[in-house]
CSV table of C-alpha atoms in Angstrom, one decimal:
chain,number,residue,atom,x,y,z
J,1,MET,CA,12.0,-67.7,61.6
J,2,ALA,CA,10.9,-65.5,58.7
J,3,LYS,CA,11.4,-66.9,55.3
J,4,GLN,CA,14.4,-65.4,53.4
J,5,PRO,CA,13.6,-63.7,50.2
J,6,ASP,CA,15.0,-65.6,47.2
J,7,SER,CA,17.4,-63.8,44.8
J,8,LEU,CA,15.1,-63.5,41.9
J,9,THR,CA,12.5,-61.6,44.0
J,10,ILE,CA,15.3,-59.3,45.2
J,11,LEU,CA,16.3,-58.7,41.6
J,12,ALA,CA,12.8,-58.2,40.4
J,13,LEU,CA,12.3,-55.7,43.2
J,14,ARG,CA,15.5,-53.9,42.3
J,15,ALA,CA,14.6,-53.8,38.6
J,16,LEU,CA,11.2,-52.2,39.4
J,17,GLN,CA,12.7,-49.3,41.3
J,18,ASP,CA,13.7,-48.0,37.8
J,19,LEU,CA,10.1,-48.2,36.8
J,20,GLU,CA,9.1,-46.3,39.9
J,21,GLN,CA,11.5,-43.5,39.1
J,22,ARG,CA,10.1,-43.3,35.6
J,23,ALA,CA,6.7,-43.0,36.8
J,24,HIS,CA,7.7,-39.8,38.6
J,25,ILE,CA,8.1,-38.3,35.2
J,26,GLY,CA,5.2,-39.3,33.0
J,27,MET,CA,3.4,-42.1,31.5
J,28,VAL,CA,5.4,-45.5,31.5
J,29,GLU,CA,5.8,-47.8,28.6
J,30,LEU,CA,6.6,-51.1,30.2
J,31,THR,CA,9.9,-52.8,29.0
J,32,ARG,CA,10.3,-56.5,28.7
J,33,SER,CA,12.3,-56.5,32.0
J,34,ASP,CA,9.4,-54.6,33.7
J,35,ARG,CA,6.9,-57.4,32.6
J,36,VAL,CA,9.2,-60.1,33.6
J,37,ALA,CA,9.8,-58.7,37.0
J,38,LEU,CA,6.1,-58.2,37.5
J,39,GLU,CA,5.2,-61.6,36.4
J,40,TRP,CA,7.8,-63.2,38.7
J,41,LEU,CA,6.4,-61.3,41.7
J,42,VAL,CA,3.0,-62.7,40.9
J,43,ARG,CA,4.4,-66.4,40.6
J,44,ALA,CA,6.2,-65.9,43.7
J,45,GLY,CA,3.2,-65.0,45.7
J,46,VAL,CA,4.5,-61.5,46.4
J,47,ALA,CA,2.1,-59.5,44.2
J,48,GLN,CA,-1.6,-60.3,43.3
J,49,ARG,CA,-2.3,-60.2,39.5
J,50,TRP,CA,-5.1,-57.5,40.2
J,51,GLN,CA,-2.5,-55.4,41.9
J,52,VAL,CA,-0.2,-55.6,38.8
J,53,GLN,CA,-3.0,-54.8,36.4
J,54,ASP,CA,-4.1,-51.8,38.5
J,55,LEU,CA,-0.4,-50.5,38.5
J,56,ILE,CA,-0.2,-51.0,34.7
J,57,SER,CA,-3.4,-49.1,34.2
J,58,ALA,CA,-2.2,-46.3,36.5
J,59,LEU,CA,1.1,-46.0,34.7
J,60,ALA,CA,-0.4,-45.9,31.4
J,61,ALA,CA,-3.3,-43.4,32.2
J,62,PRO,CA,-3.3,-40.5,29.7
J,63,ILE,CA,-2.8,-36.9,30.9
J,64,SER,CA,-6.1,-35.5,31.8
J,65,ASN,CA,-5.0,-31.9,31.8
J,66,PRO,CA,-1.8,-30.8,30.0
J,67,ILE,CA,-1.8,-27.5,31.8
J,68,HIS,CA,-1.6,-29.2,35.3
J,69,ALA,CA,0.1,-32.4,34.1
J,70,ASN,CA,1.9,-32.6,37.4
J,71,GLY,CA,-1.1,-33.9,39.2
J,72,ASP,CA,-1.3,-36.9,36.9
J,73,HIS,CA,2.5,-37.4,37.3
J,74,TYR,CA,1.9,-37.4,41.1
J,75,MET,CA,-0.8,-40.0,41.1
J,76,ARG,CA,1.2,-42.3,38.8
J,77,ALA,CA,4.2,-42.0,41.0
J,78,THR,CA,2.1,-42.7,44.1
J,79,ALA,CA,0.7,-45.9,42.5
J,80,ALA,CA,4.2,-47.2,41.8
J,81,THR,CA,5.7,-46.2,45.2
J,82,THR,CA,2.7,-47.7,47.0
J,83,ALA,CA,2.8,-51.0,45.1
J,84,LEU,CA,6.6,-51.3,45.7
J,85,GLU,CA,6.4,-50.5,49.3
J,86,ALA,CA,3.8,-53.2,49.8
J,87,TRP,CA,5.8,-55.9,47.8
J,88,HIS,CA,9.0,-55.1,49.8
J,89,GLN,CA,7.2,-55.7,53.1
J,90,ILE,CA,5.5,-58.8,51.9
J,91,SER,CA,8.7,-60.3,50.6
J,92,GLY,CA,10.9,-59.2,53.5
J,93,VAL,CA,13.3,-57.4,51.1
J,94,GLU,CA,14.8,-54.1,52.6
J,95,ARG,CA,13.7,-51.2,50.6
J,96,GLN,CA,16.6,-49.1,49.1
J,97,ASP,CA,16.9,-45.9,51.4
J,98,CYS,CA,15.8,-42.5,50.3
J,99,ILE,CA,19.4,-41.3,49.4
J,100,ARG,CA,20.3,-44.2,47.3
J,101,ARG,CA,16.9,-43.9,45.5
J,102,ALA,CA,17.7,-40.2,45.0
J,103,ILE,CA,21.0,-41.0,43.4
J,104,ALA,CA,19.5,-43.5,41.2
J,105,ALA,CA,16.8,-41.0,40.0
J,106,ARG,CA,19.3,-38.2,39.0
J,107,ARG,CA,19.1,-39.3,35.3
J,108,TYR,CA,15.4,-38.5,35.6
J,109,CYS,CA,15.9,-35.0,37.0
J,110,VAL,CA,12.9,-32.6,36.4
J,111,GLU,CA,15.3,-29.9,35.2
J,112,MET,CA,16.1,-32.0,32.1
J,113,LEU,CA,12.7,-33.4,31.1
J,114,ASP,CA,11.7,-33.8,27.5
J,115,PRO,CA,9.0,-31.0,27.3
J,116,ASP,CA,6.9,-33.1,24.9
J,117,ASP,CA,6.4,-36.3,26.6
J,118,HIS,CA,8.1,-35.6,29.9
J,119,GLN,CA,10.4,-38.5,29.5
J,120,PRO,CA,13.8,-38.1,31.1
J,121,GLN,CA,16.9,-36.8,29.5
J,122,PRO,CA,20.3,-37.4,31.2
J,123,TRP,CA,20.7,-34.7,33.9
J,124,HIS,CA,24.2,-33.8,32.8
J,125,MET,CA,23.6,-33.9,29.0
J,126,CYS,CA,25.5,-31.0,27.5
J,127,ASN,CA,24.5,-28.1,29.7
J,128,ARG,CA,27.5,-25.9,29.2
J,129,TYR,CA,29.6,-24.9,26.0
J,130,ARG,CA,32.1,-22.2,25.0
J,131,PRO,CA,30.9,-20.0,22.1
J,132,GLY,CA,34.4,-18.8,21.2
J,133,ASP,CA,35.9,-15.6,20.3
J,134,ARG,CA,33.3,-13.0,19.1
J,135,HIS,CA,35.5,-11.5,16.4
J,136,MET,CA,36.2,-14.9,14.9
J,137,ILE,CA,32.4,-15.7,15.0
J,138,THR,CA,31.5,-12.6,13.1
J,139,GLN,CA,34.1,-13.4,10.4
J,140,LEU,CA,33.2,-17.2,10.1
J,141,PHE,CA,29.5,-16.5,9.8
J,142,ALA,CA,29.7,-13.1,8.0
J,143,ALA,CA,27.2,-11.8,10.4
J,144,SER,CA,26.7,-8.3,11.6
J,145,PRO,CA,25.6,-7.5,15.2
J,146,ALA,CA,21.6,-7.3,15.3
J,147,ARG,CA,22.0,-4.8,18.2
J,148,PRO,CA,24.5,-3.6,20.7
J,149,PHE,CA,25.2,-6.3,23.5
J,150,ASN,CA,28.1,-7.4,25.6
J,151,ASP,CA,30.0,-10.6,25.1
J,152,GLY,CA,28.4,-12.6,27.8
J,153,PRO,CA,30.0,-15.4,29.7
J,154,PRO,CA,32.9,-17.3,28.1
J,155,ILE,CA,31.2,-20.6,29.2
J,156,VAL,CA,27.4,-20.5,28.8
J,157,HIS,CA,25.1,-22.4,31.1
J,158,PRO,CA,21.3,-22.8,30.9
J,159,ARG,CA,19.5,-19.4,31.1
J,160,GLU,CA,22.7,-17.4,30.5
J,161,PRO,CA,23.1,-15.3,27.4
J,162,GLY,CA,24.8,-16.9,24.4
J,163,PHE,CA,25.5,-15.9,20.7
J,164,VAL,CA,22.9,-16.8,18.1
J,165,VAL,CA,23.2,-16.4,14.3
J,166,ARG,CA,19.8,-15.8,12.7
J,167,ARG,CA,18.1,-14.2,9.7
J,168,ASP,CA,16.7,-10.6,10.1
J,169,HIS,CA,13.6,-9.3,8.4
J,170,GLN,CA,15.6,-8.5,5.3
J,171,GLY,CA,17.2,-12.0,5.2
J,172,ALA,CA,20.7,-11.0,6.4
J,173,LEU,CA,22.6,-13.0,8.8
J,174,VAL,CA,22.8,-11.3,12.1
J,175,LEU,CA,24.6,-12.1,15.3
J,176,ASP,CA,22.2,-11.8,18.2
J,177,GLN,CA,22.3,-12.7,21.9
J,178,MET,CA,19.7,-14.7,23.7
J,179,ALA,CA,19.1,-16.7,27.0
J,180,TRP,CA,20.0,-20.4,26.5
J,181,GLY,CA,16.9,-22.6,27.2
J,182,PHE,CA,13.2,-22.4,26.3
J,183,PRO,CA,11.2,-21.8,29.6
J,184,VAL,CA,8.9,-24.8,30.5
J,185,ILE,CA,6.6,-24.4,33.4
J,186,LEU,CA,6.0,-27.6,35.5
J,187,ASN,CA,3.6,-27.7,38.6
J,188,GLY,CA,4.1,-29.0,42.0
J,189,LYS,CA,2.5,-31.9,43.8
J,190,ARG,CA,-0.2,-29.5,45.0
J,191,GLY,CA,-0.7,-28.2,41.5
J,192,GLN,CA,1.2,-24.9,42.2
J,193,PRO,CA,3.3,-23.5,39.3
J,194,LEU,CA,7.0,-24.0,39.9
J,195,LYS,CA,9.8,-21.9,38.8
J,196,PRO,CA,10.2,-22.3,34.8
J,197,LYS,CA,13.1,-24.6,33.9
J,198,PRO,CA,15.3,-23.8,30.9
J,199,VAL,CA,15.2,-26.6,28.4
J,200,ASN,CA,18.4,-26.0,26.6
J,201,ASN,CA,18.3,-29.2,24.3
J,202,ALA,CA,15.9,-30.2,21.8
J,203,ARG,CA,15.8,-33.9,20.6
J,204,PHE,CA,15.7,-34.1,16.7
J,205,ASP,CA,13.0,-36.8,16.8
J,206,LYS,CA,10.8,-34.3,18.6
J,207,LEU,CA,11.2,-31.4,16.2
J,208,ASP,CA,7.9,-32.3,14.4
J,209,LYS,CA,6.2,-32.7,17.8
J,210,PHE,CA,6.6,-30.4,20.8
J,211,TRP,CA,9.1,-28.1,18.8
J,212,GLY,CA,7.0,-28.1,15.7
J,213,ARG,CA,5.6,-24.7,16.4
J,214,TRP,CA,9.1,-23.3,15.9
J,215,SER,CA,11.0,-25.8,13.8
J,216,ARG,CA,8.4,-25.6,11.0
J,217,VAL,CA,9.1,-21.8,10.7
J,218,PRO,CA,12.5,-21.3,9.0
J,219,ALA,CA,12.6,-17.9,10.5
J,220,GLN,CA,12.6,-19.4,14.1
J,221,ARG,CA,15.7,-21.6,13.3
J,222,CYS,CA,19.1,-20.3,14.1
J,223,LEU,CA,22.9,-21.3,14.3
J,224,VAL,CA,24.6,-21.5,17.6
J,225,PRO,CA,28.3,-20.7,17.3
J,226,THR,CA,30.3,-23.2,19.4
J,227,ALA,CA,34.0,-23.7,20.0
J,228,HIS,CA,33.7,-26.5,22.6
J,229,TYR,CA,30.9,-28.3,24.5
J,230,ALA,CA,31.2,-30.4,27.6
J,231,GLU,CA,30.0,-33.7,29.0
J,232,ALA,CA,30.3,-35.4,32.3
J,233,GLU,CA,32.0,-38.7,32.5
J,234,GLY,CA,32.5,-41.1,35.5
J,235,PRO,CA,30.5,-42.6,38.4
J,236,SER,CA,28.0,-40.4,40.2
J,237,GLY,CA,29.9,-38.1,42.7
J,238,GLU,CA,33.0,-38.5,40.9
J,239,MET,CA,32.2,-37.1,37.4
J,240,ARG,CA,35.0,-35.3,35.5
J,241,THR,CA,34.7,-32.6,32.7
J,242,THR,CA,35.3,-33.8,29.1
J,243,TRP,CA,35.6,-31.0,26.5
J,244,LEU,CA,34.8,-31.9,22.9
J,245,SER,CA,35.5,-29.7,19.7
J,246,LEU,CA,36.1,-30.1,16.0
J,247,LYS,CA,39.5,-30.6,14.6
J,248,SER,CA,38.6,-29.1,11.3
J,249,THR,CA,37.3,-25.6,12.5
J,250,PRO,CA,37.8,-23.3,15.6
J,251,VAL,CA,34.0,-22.6,15.8
J,252,PHE,CA,31.2,-24.7,14.4
J,253,ALA,CA,27.5,-24.1,13.9
J,254,TRP,CA,25.2,-26.0,16.2
J,255,ALA,CA,21.6,-26.4,14.9
J,256,GLY,CA,19.2,-24.4,17.0
J,257,LEU,CA,15.7,-23.0,17.4
J,258,TRP,CA,14.8,-19.5,18.9
J,259,ALA,CA,11.7,-17.6,20.2
J,260,ARG,CA,10.6,-14.5,21.9
J,261,HIS,CA,9.3,-15.1,25.4
J,262,GLU,CA,7.0,-12.7,27.3
J,263,ASP,CA,9.2,-12.9,30.5
J,264,TRP,CA,12.5,-14.2,29.4
J,265,GLY,CA,12.9,-12.2,26.2
J,266,SER,CA,14.6,-13.9,23.3
J,267,VAL,CA,15.6,-17.5,24.1
J,268,TYR,CA,17.3,-20.4,22.1
J,269,THR,CA,17.6,-24.2,22.4
J,270,CYS,CA,20.2,-26.5,20.8
J,271,VAL,CA,19.1,-29.5,18.7
J,272,MET,CA,20.7,-33.1,19.6
J,273,THR,CA,20.9,-36.2,17.8
J,274,ASP,CA,22.5,-39.8,18.5
J,275,ASN,CA,26.1,-39.7,19.1
J,276,ALA,CA,28.7,-41.4,16.9
J,277,PRO,CA,29.2,-45.0,18.0
J,278,GLU,CA,32.9,-44.3,18.7
J,279,LEU,CA,31.9,-41.6,21.3
J,280,ALA,CA,28.8,-43.2,22.8
J,281,ASP,CA,30.9,-44.1,25.8
J,282,ILE,CA,30.9,-40.4,26.6
J,283,HIS,CA,27.3,-39.8,26.0
J,284,ASP,CA,24.5,-41.4,23.8
J,285,ARG,CA,23.6,-38.0,22.3
J,286,SER,CA,25.6,-35.2,20.7
J,287,PRO,CA,24.9,-31.8,19.1
J,288,VAL,CA,23.5,-31.6,15.6
J,289,ILE,CA,26.6,-30.0,13.8
J,290,LEU,CA,26.0,-28.2,10.4
J,291,ALA,CA,28.7,-27.8,7.7
J,292,PRO,CA,29.0,-24.3,6.2
J,293,GLU,CA,27.3,-25.4,3.0
J,294,ASP,CA,24.3,-26.6,5.0
J,295,TRP,CA,23.7,-23.3,7.0
J,296,GLU,CA,21.4,-21.9,4.3
J,297,THR,CA,19.4,-25.2,4.2
J,298,TRP,CA,18.8,-25.2,8.0
J,299,LEU,CA,17.8,-21.6,8.1
J,300,THR,CA,15.3,-21.6,5.0
J,301,ALA,CA,14.3,-25.2,4.0
J,302,PRO,CA,11.0,-26.9,4.9
J,303,LEU,CA,11.3,-29.1,8.0
J,304,GLU,CA,10.9,-32.3,5.9
J,305,GLU,CA,14.2,-31.6,4.2
J,306,LEU,CA,16.1,-31.3,7.3
J,307,ARG,CA,16.0,-35.1,8.2
J,308,ARG,CA,19.3,-35.7,6.8
J,309,PHE,CA,21.0,-33.7,9.4
J,310,ASP,CA,19.7,-36.2,12.1
J,311,ARG,CA,23.1,-37.8,12.3
J,312,PRO,CA,26.2,-37.5,14.4
J,313,TRP,CA,29.3,-35.6,13.2
J,314,PRO,CA,32.1,-38.0,12.3
J,315,ALA,CA,34.2,-39.0,15.3
J,316,SER,CA,37.4,-38.8,13.2
J,317,ASP,CA,37.0,-35.0,13.2
J,318,THR,CA,36.1,-34.7,16.8
J,319,ASN,CA,38.8,-33.7,19.4
J,320,VAL,CA,38.1,-35.1,23.0
J,321,VAL,CA,39.9,-33.8,25.9
J,322,ARG,CA,39.2,-35.6,29.1
J,323,THR,CA,40.2,-33.5,32.2
J,324,ALA,CA,40.5,-34.1,35.9
J,325,VAL,CA,38.4,-31.1,36.7
J,326,PRO,CA,35.3,-32.2,38.7
J,327,TRP,CA,32.0,-31.6,36.7
J,328,SER,CA,30.9,-29.3,39.5
J,329,LYS,CA,33.9,-27.0,38.7
J,330,GLY,CA,34.1,-27.6,35.0
J,331,GLY,CA,31.8,-24.6,34.2
J,332,ARG,CA,34.5,-22.0,35.5
J,333,GLU,CA,36.7,-20.3,32.9
J,334,ASP,CA,39.8,-20.6,35.0
J,335,ALA,CA,39.2,-24.4,35.5
J,336,TYR,CA,38.7,-24.6,31.7
J,337,LEU,CA,42.0,-22.9,30.8
J,338,GLY,CA,43.9,-24.9,33.4
J,339,ALA,CA,42.6,-28.1,32.2
J,340,LEU,CA,43.2,-27.6,28.5
J,341,PRO,CA,46.7,-26.1,28.0
J,342,SER,CA,47.2,-27.8,24.7
J,343,ALA,CA,43.6,-27.6,23.3
J,344,PRO,CA,43.3,-26.4,19.6
J,345,TRP,CA,42.1,-22.9,18.8
J,346,LEU,CA,42.8,-21.4,22.2
């Protein structure tokens, strides 16, 4: 009769599945729980210490070619998967099926990679918002249209056109329209270039790193008029749409960056920061919201003077409307209007 695996070995292997998913994204910095799980497998006779050391070395290997980084990611992921497959077989622990592993990996979705270090961002993190009424926006921001354009969709998704307020060459505020999301090109497992992915959120703590080429140039900063933004809440497969807005104003300024891209034209991304503790159950991150008196600073000051904006907007001024609309349908205007009959500023 085969020896039954003990509960600690099962727990260690389950914990390392998270490490395996992180390995599909980029270099892995081992957490304390990762190290405890690996040490237990060695002491339990499931893993050899040299195997663990080889895995750690593979996970920490630097990117050899930033242009074709996906090849390095593939080797890293293969090392993790091969090790876990062997340790599951040795211990007699049934490996989680592919569907369950895919569900667990959704928070590491490639479409939401951090473009600087390729670490994951939650797959549903604020990828839709309502700009609000165009006439109201031009009044609030005192911005003239930079050129003729249509209003665009009432609910903006990545790669779709949205309003942006920026400075023109004369220093005047203008209302422009751009595609939401900077294009980032990733490569497939065979090194082939994949379809560019729109990165619509920029972490504040990465502004001086990947985003530095734009954030350090005041002319490349912008204000993104926003009436409501959406987050997904609930267990996977049952997520519902939650809309957030400010109580104090019908439209607020979301800090942004913009650039001109050869293929996509003008594009913009929105800056995110840590969420207020009172709202962390909705999401751990939130938009960088700028008060009117801070618009000029965001658009003109050196990057070093913008650190004070790396903070959440007060929860006391945030209106939260949880709806029964499935997240998959929460990006439709008819679903939005039906879900928020008493929402302010409609």
